[in-house]
Amino acid sequence: HKQVHFDAMAVMNGAGVSIPGHEAEGYPIARKSVIEILERLCELPDIILSLECGNEVYANVEIPIWNAIVFHEFPKLPTAGPIYKILVSRENENIGSLVETLLTEDTYCTVANGNLVQIMNKKATKWNGIQMMLRSCNVSPEQAVYFGDDNDDIEPLKQCGTGVAVGNAIDEVKEAADVVVESNDEDGVAKWIERNLLE
């Protein structure tokens, strides 16, 4: 197999795309929409709320794993910079369908890890980010292999030539994939690459 030097990244569900030699691109949420959504979310009781703003995460509670900056003044905005994602959850409850009713026309939401609602610009999808990366190195989707485990991986799994779900993926991802391999803990991705690309 011919190797392609490739160290591009699609982060924040495709809201940010970094391709070496290109200016960073992305799809932040319009500030007006962020404010409208935050005003609606702040009326909900007991929510955990955070904003992904590139290198910074602001949250209304401490979230050590994200190194979040605690900010108690929502719906005010904590930064003048772009806001790529609004994350909202309530402990032990999936409030995705409720949050969906509070969105603006230019945003959408997905649910990750069972109850973490992620709100983004409608253009910010993993598939859009993947397409940008593939174009940058002249690789067609049919030539690409995509690995996934959660809701936002379903579209690229279906669109790429080979869609591979790991064993710990949600059921919908396994159904969308061409192949299901061992879980992340069992190095399923590495084993698939070794078996199919490195022989």
PDB file of N, CA, C and O in Angstrom, residues 4 11 13 43 46 66 75 78 83 104 114 125 147 151 153 195:
ATOM      1  N   VAL A   4       0.387   7.676   2.738  1.00  0.00           N
ATOM      2  CA  VAL A   4       0.136   9.109   2.594  1.00  0.00           C
ATOM      3  C   VAL A   4       0.521   9.764   3.903  1.00  0.00           C
ATOM      4  O   VAL A   4       0.036   9.370   4.966  1.00  0.00           O
ATOM      5  N   VAL A  11     -11.595  17.958  15.032  1.00  0.00           N
ATOM      6  CA  VAL A  11     -11.850  17.938  16.473  1.00  0.00           C
ATOM      7  C   VAL A  11     -13.219  18.544  16.761  1.00  0.00           C
ATOM      8  O   VAL A  11     -13.823  19.183  15.900  1.00  0.00           O
ATOM      9  N   ASN A  13     -16.131  17.216  17.079  1.00  0.00           N
ATOM     10  CA  ASN A  13     -17.149  16.674  16.164  1.00  0.00           C
ATOM     11  C   ASN A  13     -17.111  17.311  14.781  1.00  0.00           C
ATOM     12  O   ASN A  13     -18.132  17.385  14.094  1.00  0.00           O
ATOM     13  N   GLU A  43     -32.649  28.293  32.125  1.00  0.00           N
ATOM     14  CA  GLU A  43     -33.939  28.176  32.811  1.00  0.00           C
ATOM     15  C   GLU A  43     -34.198  26.748  33.276  1.00  0.00           C
ATOM     16  O   GLU A  43     -35.115  26.511  34.056  1.00  0.00           O
ATOM     17  N   ASP A  46     -30.885  22.266  37.578  1.00  0.00           N
ATOM     18  CA  ASP A  46     -29.854  21.239  37.831  1.00  0.00           C
ATOM     19  C   ASP A  46     -29.051  20.825  36.602  1.00  0.00           C
ATOM     20  O   ASP A  46     -28.661  19.661  36.473  1.00  0.00           O
ATOM     21  N   TRP A  66     -11.598  17.872  31.997  1.00  0.00           N
ATOM     22  CA  TRP A  66     -11.505  18.810  30.879  1.00  0.00           C
ATOM     23  C   TRP A  66     -10.678  20.039  31.228  1.00  0.00           C
ATOM     24  O   TRP A  66     -10.506  20.919  30.403  1.00  0.00           O
ATOM     25  N   PRO A  75     -26.185  33.255  31.318  1.00  0.00           N
ATOM     26  CA  PRO A  75     -25.976  33.184  29.874  1.00  0.00           C
ATOM     27  C   PRO A  75     -25.009  34.214  29.282  1.00  0.00           C
ATOM     28  O   PRO A  75     -24.903  34.301  28.066  1.00  0.00           O
ATOM     29  N   PRO A  78     -18.325  33.972  28.239  1.00  0.00           N
ATOM     30  CA  PRO A  78     -17.064  34.132  28.963  1.00  0.00           C
ATOM     31  C   PRO A  78     -15.892  34.596  28.097  1.00  0.00           C
ATOM     32  O   PRO A  78     -14.813  34.873  28.602  1.00  0.00           O
ATOM     33  N   ILE A  83     -17.058  30.116  19.714  1.00  0.00           N
ATOM     34  CA  ILE A  83     -17.589  29.053  20.564  1.00  0.00           C
ATOM     35  C   ILE A  83     -18.036  27.927  19.645  1.00  0.00           C
ATOM     36  O   ILE A  83     -18.905  28.114  18.792  1.00  0.00           O
ATOM     37  N   THR A 104     -31.648  26.859  17.986  1.00  0.00           N
ATOM     38  CA  THR A 104     -31.901  27.832  16.931  1.00  0.00           C
ATOM     39  C   THR A 104     -31.844  27.111  15.586  1.00  0.00           C
ATOM     40  O   THR A 104     -31.380  25.962  15.507  1.00  0.00           O
ATOM     41  N   GLY A 114     -24.394   8.525  26.403  1.00  0.00           N
ATOM     42  CA  GLY A 114     -25.679   8.280  27.041  1.00  0.00           C
ATOM     43  C   GLY A 114     -26.441   9.503  27.495  1.00  0.00           C
ATOM     44  O   GLY A 114     -27.666   9.514  27.461  1.00  0.00           O
ATOM     45  N   THR A 125     -19.976  18.829  11.429  1.00  0.00           N
ATOM     46  CA  THR A 125     -20.189  17.392  11.575  1.00  0.00           C
ATOM     47  C   THR A 125     -18.859  16.689  11.337  1.00  0.00           C
ATOM     48  O   THR A 125     -17.985  17.225  10.648  1.00  0.00           O
ATOM     49  N   PHE A 147     -13.042   4.553  11.475  1.00  0.00           N
ATOM     50  CA  PHE A 147     -13.291   3.803  12.700  1.00  0.00           C
ATOM     51  C   PHE A 147     -14.176   4.641  13.625  1.00  0.00           C
ATOM     52  O   PHE A 147     -13.955   5.838  13.767  1.00  0.00           O
ATOM     53  N   ASN A 151     -22.608   8.090  18.131  1.00  0.00           N
ATOM     54  CA  ASN A 151     -23.589   8.613  17.177  1.00  0.00           C
ATOM     55  C   ASN A 151     -22.996   9.436  16.049  1.00  0.00           C
ATOM     56  O   ASN A 151     -23.383   9.282  14.888  1.00  0.00           O
ATOM     57  N   ASP A 153     -20.340   9.246  14.595  1.00  0.00           N
ATOM     58  CA  ASP A 153     -19.519   8.460  13.667  1.00  0.00           C
ATOM     59  C   ASP A 153     -20.357   7.745  12.603  1.00  0.00           C
ATOM     60  O   ASP A 153     -19.812   7.204  11.638  1.00  0.00           O
ATOM     61  N   ARG A 195      -3.941  -6.413  10.391  1.00  0.00           N
ATOM     62  CA  ARG A 195      -4.433  -7.512   9.557  1.00  0.00           C
ATOM     63  C   ARG A 195      -4.680  -7.090   8.111  1.00  0.00           C
ATOM     64  O   ARG A 195      -4.472  -7.875   7.184  1.00  0.00           O
TER      65      ARG A 195
END
